[in-house]
Amino acid sequence: EAGVAQSPRYKIIEKRQSVAFWCNPISGHATLYWYQQILGQGPKLLIQFQNNGVVDDSQLPKDRFSAERLKGVDSTLKIQPAKLEDSAVYLCASSQQGLNNSPLHFGNGTRLTVT
Amino acid sequence: GQQVMQIPQYQHVQEGEDFTTYCNSSTTLSNIQWYKQRPGGHPVFLIQLVKSGEVKKQKRLTFQFGEAKKNSSLHITATQTTDVGTYFCAGAGGTSYGKLTFGQGTILTVHP
């Protein structure tokens, strides 16, 4: 089974610029997550989709971050404008049902550096 | 909101020694999951615990879920260099689509 695909692997931008990340989940997985992992910390959930609807975006800084999952498959996460504190690895994950019993399958992540 | 804390933050062991990491939640959990992240890699699912007092084993790894479903532990017997990485617990709340909250992880280094 193909894993969760993410691109790009690395991105370096200047503060106030915009950036977008792309994620393709495992085929058939209804739930898609975007996590932010700052160096030395655990992943923090930014947004959770069930098919193409948002289940949880309580920790998404909505003044600068946006995410969409058109057609319930691929997803994009955008930051505009970026701040220095956005430097982190952005992990996409998917699971089969989004219920509490479903393990998360993570992609390799996008490492963002904001200078 | 829900908080999940892990201790210790770091653990250095000699190969062959045992290792334990502990996870505590501020709220009762419906289930807890454990993940391992190798240096430079992404978190990989290890196991899920659902029942109060549950104990599960995977070869040298033993996972426990507390009776009150607010704490958990991971114990590795006779560590090997391949055990190196960061171990995260992640707790799920009570709703069907409960958010999975990760602890800050325990970084394990194993000296040969």
GROMACS .gro file of C-alpha atoms in nm:
model
  227
    1GLU     CA    1   0.000   0.000   0.000
    2ALA     CA    2   0.137   0.342  -0.093
    3GLY     CA    3   0.193   0.570   0.203
    4VAL     CA    4   0.093   0.930   0.265
    5ALA     CA    5   0.265   1.154   0.009
    6GLN     CA    6   0.372   1.507   0.092
    7SER     CA    7   0.550   1.778  -0.103
    8PRO     CA    8   0.774   1.961  -0.095
    9ARG     CA    9   1.015   1.797   0.153
   10TYR     CA   10   1.187   2.124   0.233
   11LYS     CA   11   1.096   2.490   0.194
   12ILE     CA   12   1.284   2.803   0.290
   13ILE     CA   13   1.103   3.137   0.275
   14GLU     CA   14   1.135   3.483   0.418
   15LYS     CA   15   0.893   3.613   0.677
   16ARG     CA   16   0.577   3.768   0.534
   17GLN     CA   17   0.598   3.543   0.227
   18SER     CA   18   0.337   3.277   0.156
   19VAL     CA   19   0.383   2.901   0.123
   20ALA     CA   20   0.167   2.599   0.042
   21PHE     CA   21   0.205   2.233   0.126
   22TRP     CA   22   0.038   1.942  -0.048
   23CYS     CA   23  -0.074   1.605   0.086
   24ASN     CA   24  -0.212   1.292  -0.078
   25PRO     CA   25  -0.345   1.048   0.183
   26ILE     CA   26  -0.356   0.670   0.166
   27SER     CA   27  -0.624   0.560  -0.078
   28GLY     CA   28  -0.957   0.504   0.095
   29HIS     CA   29  -0.866   0.691   0.412
   30ALA     CA   30  -1.155   0.921   0.498
   31THR     CA   31  -0.978   1.127   0.761
   32LEU     CA   32  -0.688   1.361   0.696
   33TYR     CA   33  -0.489   1.558   0.952
   34TRP     CA   34  -0.236   1.837   0.940
   35TYR     CA   35   0.005   1.851   1.233
   36GLN     CA   36   0.274   2.106   1.316
   37GLN     CA   37   0.585   1.968   1.486
   38ILE     CA   38   0.825   2.224   1.626
   39LEU     CA   39   1.176   2.093   1.698
   40GLY     CA   40   1.185   1.904   2.027
   41GLN     CA   41   0.806   1.894   2.068
   42GLY     CA   42   0.526   1.653   1.992
   43PRO     CA   43   0.302   1.702   1.690
   44LYS     CA   44   0.026   1.958   1.740
   45LEU     CA   45  -0.299   1.914   1.551
   46LEU     CA   46  -0.379   2.207   1.324
   47ILE     CA   47  -0.682   2.073   1.138
   48GLN     CA   48  -0.871   1.746   1.092
   49PHE     CA   49  -1.089   1.666   0.791
   50GLN     CA   50  -1.347   1.391   0.766
   51ASN     CA   51  -1.389   1.344   0.390
   52ASN     CA   52  -1.401   1.709   0.277
   53GLY     CA   53  -1.555   1.852   0.594
   54VAL     CA   54  -1.364   2.008   0.883
   55VAL     CA   55  -1.396   1.817   1.213
   56ASP     CA   56  -1.154   2.019   1.424
   57ASP     CA   57  -0.960   2.336   1.348
   58SER     CA   58  -0.952   2.480   1.698
   59GLN     CA   59  -0.572   2.518   1.699
   60LEU     CA   60  -0.537   2.653   1.346
   61PRO     CA   61  -0.423   3.020   1.344
   62LYS     CA   62  -0.694   3.123   1.106
   63ASP     CA   63  -0.561   3.473   1.050
   64ARG     CA   64  -0.270   3.324   0.854
   65PHE     CA   65  -0.327   2.953   0.802
   66SER     CA   66  -0.584   2.796   0.572
   67ALA     CA   67  -0.646   2.442   0.456
   68GLU     CA   68  -0.876   2.272   0.215
   69ARG     CA   69  -0.953   1.920   0.105
   70LEU     CA   70  -1.136   1.932  -0.221
   71LYS     CA   71  -1.322   1.617  -0.330
   72GLY     CA   72  -1.228   1.452  -0.002
   73VAL     CA   73  -0.887   1.330  -0.121
   74ASP     CA   74  -0.585   1.560  -0.157
   75SER     CA   75  -0.531   1.851   0.075
   76THR     CA   76  -0.334   2.173   0.078
   77LEU     CA   77  -0.221   2.378   0.377
   78LYS     CA   78  -0.130   2.741   0.319
   79ILE     CA   79   0.044   2.999   0.534
   80GLN     CA   80   0.012   3.364   0.440
   81PRO     CA   81   0.198   3.562   0.563
   82ALA     CA   82   0.458   3.344   0.733
   83LYS     CA   83   0.620   3.435   1.065
   84LEU     CA   84   0.950   3.320   1.211
   85GLU     CA   85   0.767   3.103   1.466
   86ASP     CA   86   0.607   2.903   1.184
   87SER     CA   87   0.941   2.727   1.129
   88ALA     CA   88   0.855   2.362   1.189
   89VAL     CA   89   0.787   2.031   1.021
   90TYR     CA   90   0.434   2.009   0.883
   91LEU     CA   91   0.310   1.654   0.895
   92CYS     CA   92   0.012   1.520   0.708
   93ALA     CA   93  -0.153   1.203   0.834
   94SER     CA   94  -0.450   0.995   0.735
   95SER     CA   95  -0.661   0.728   0.898
   96GLN     CA   96  -0.933   0.497   0.782
   97GLN     CA   97  -1.231   0.624   0.972
   98GLY     CA   98  -1.133   0.908   1.201
   99LEU     CA   99  -1.281   0.728   1.494
  100ASN     CA  100  -1.084   0.687   1.813
  101ASN     CA  101  -0.970   0.339   1.714
  102SER     CA  102  -0.791   0.433   1.395
  103PRO     CA  103  -0.412   0.463   1.395
  104LEU     CA  104  -0.260   0.756   1.209
  105HIS     CA  105  -0.033   0.704   0.909
  106PHE     CA  106   0.207   0.996   0.869
  107GLY     CA  107   0.379   1.129   0.563
  108ASN     CA  108   0.747   1.228   0.564
  109GLY     CA  109   0.656   1.590   0.634
  110THR     CA  110   0.760   1.926   0.494
  111ARG     CA  111   1.036   2.105   0.682
  112LEU     CA  112   0.966   2.479   0.668
  113THR     CA  113   1.230   2.736   0.757
  114VAL     CA  114   1.121   3.098   0.781
  115THR     CA  115   1.406   3.350   0.780
  116GLY     CA  116  -0.807   2.179   2.695
  117GLN     CA  117  -0.667   1.831   2.716
  118GLN     CA  118  -0.300   1.807   2.806
  119VAL     CA  119  -0.075   1.505   2.775
  120MET     CA  120   0.257   1.504   2.957
  121GLN     CA  121   0.542   1.261   2.921
  122ILE     CA  122   0.841   1.192   3.139
  123PRO     CA  123   1.131   1.177   3.118
  124GLN     CA  124   1.215   1.413   2.834
  125TYR     CA  125   1.544   1.233   2.769
  126GLN     CA  126   1.677   0.891   2.860
  127HIS     CA  127   2.027   0.763   2.790
  128VAL     CA  128   2.086   0.392   2.847
  129GLN     CA  129   2.354   0.135   2.781
  130GLU     CA  130   2.256  -0.136   2.537
  131GLY     CA  131   2.091  -0.415   2.731
  132GLU     CA  132   1.943  -0.190   3.000
  133ASP     CA  133   1.569  -0.142   3.039
  134PHE     CA  134   1.379   0.176   2.956
  135THR     CA  135   1.044   0.316   3.066
  136THR     CA  136   0.853   0.627   2.962
  137TYR     CA  137   0.540   0.752   3.135
  138CYS     CA  138   0.244   0.940   2.999
  139ASN     CA  139  -0.018   1.132   3.198
  140SER     CA  140  -0.334   1.301   3.077
  141SER     CA  141  -0.522   1.585   3.242
  142THR     CA  142  -0.851   1.420   3.142
  143THR     CA  143  -0.987   1.067   3.112
  144LEU     CA  144  -0.905   0.916   2.775
  145SER     CA  145  -1.109   0.692   2.550
  146ASN     CA  146  -0.790   0.536   2.420
  147ILE     CA  147  -0.419   0.600   2.400
  148GLN     CA  148  -0.181   0.537   2.114
  149TRP     CA  149   0.198   0.509   2.109
  150TYR     CA  150   0.423   0.619   1.823
  151LYS     CA  151   0.795   0.598   1.753
  152GLN     CA  152   0.983   0.860   1.554
  153ARG     CA  153   1.333   0.780   1.436
  154PRO     CA  154   1.576   1.073   1.398
  155GLY     CA  155   1.482   1.260   1.080
  156GLY     CA  156   1.174   1.045   1.031
  157HIS     CA  157   0.803   1.066   1.090
  158PRO     CA  158   0.595   0.915   1.372
  159VAL     CA  159   0.511   0.549   1.317
  160PHE     CA  160   0.220   0.386   1.498
  161LEU     CA  161   0.316   0.119   1.752
  162ILE     CA  162   0.002   0.025   1.941
  163GLN     CA  163  -0.335   0.136   2.076
  164LEU     CA  164  -0.477   0.070   2.423
  165VAL     CA  165  -0.849   0.102   2.486
  166LYS     CA  166  -0.951  -0.082   2.801
  167SER     CA  167  -0.889   0.023   3.160
  168GLY     CA  168  -0.586  -0.164   3.299
  169GLU     CA  169  -0.499  -0.310   2.958
  170VAL     CA  170  -0.150  -0.453   2.906
  171LYS     CA  171  -0.013  -0.537   2.562
  172LYS     CA  172   0.323  -0.676   2.457
  173GLN     CA  173   0.518  -0.652   2.134
  174LYS     CA  174   0.836  -0.858   2.168
  175ARG     CA  175   1.050  -0.653   2.411
  176LEU     CA  176   0.795  -0.370   2.442
  177THR     CA  177   0.524  -0.370   2.709
  178PHE     CA  178   0.245  -0.112   2.706
  179GLN     CA  179   0.008  -0.042   2.995
  180PHE     CA  180  -0.306   0.168   3.027
  181GLY     CA  181  -0.396   0.285   3.376
  182GLU     CA  182  -0.707   0.182   3.562
  183ALA     CA  183  -0.842   0.536   3.551
  184LYS     CA  184  -0.754   0.568   3.181
  185LYS     CA  185  -0.550   0.881   3.252
  186ASN     CA  186  -0.200   0.738   3.236
  187SER     CA  187   0.004   0.493   3.038
  188SER     CA  188   0.355   0.357   3.018
  189LEU     CA  189   0.589   0.197   2.767
  190HIS     CA  190   0.861  -0.035   2.893
  191ILE     CA  191   1.140  -0.172   2.676
  192THR     CA  192   1.334  -0.470   2.809
  193ALA     CA  193   1.701  -0.510   2.716
  194THR     CA  194   1.729  -0.213   2.482
  195GLN     CA  195   1.906  -0.241   2.148
  196THR     CA  196   2.057   0.029   1.929
  197THR     CA  197   1.761  -0.009   1.695
  198ASP     CA  198   1.535   0.123   1.974
  199VAL     CA  199   1.685   0.472   1.935
  200GLY     CA  200   1.425   0.741   1.866
  201THR     CA  201   1.154   0.952   2.024
  202TYR     CA  202   0.855   0.776   2.176
  203PHE     CA  203   0.528   0.965   2.182
  204CYS     CA  204   0.204   0.885   2.352
  205ALA     CA  205  -0.113   1.035   2.207
  206GLY     CA  206  -0.441   1.047   2.390
  207ALA     CA  207  -0.788   1.061   2.241
  208GLY     CA  208  -1.081   1.227   2.412
  209GLY     CA  209  -1.428   1.090   2.456
  210THR     CA  210  -1.601   1.199   2.137
  211SER     CA  211  -1.615   0.977   1.830
  212TYR     CA  212  -1.387   1.210   1.640
  213GLY     CA  213  -1.185   1.311   1.945
  214LYS     CA  214  -0.870   1.501   1.880
  215LEU     CA  215  -0.550   1.304   1.930
  216THR     CA  216  -0.324   1.504   2.161
  217PHE     CA  217   0.044   1.412   2.156
  218GLY     CA  218   0.281   1.430   2.449
  219GLN     CA  219   0.615   1.602   2.403
  220GLY     CA  220   0.791   1.269   2.367
  221THR     CA  221   1.079   1.089   2.534
  222ILE     CA  222   1.405   1.085   2.342
  223LEU     CA  223   1.585   0.753   2.389
  224THR     CA  224   1.952   0.711   2.309
  225VAL     CA  225   2.121   0.373   2.343
  226HIS     CA  226   2.497   0.346   2.384
  227PRO     CA  227   2.647   0.024   2.244
   0.00000   0.00000   0.00000
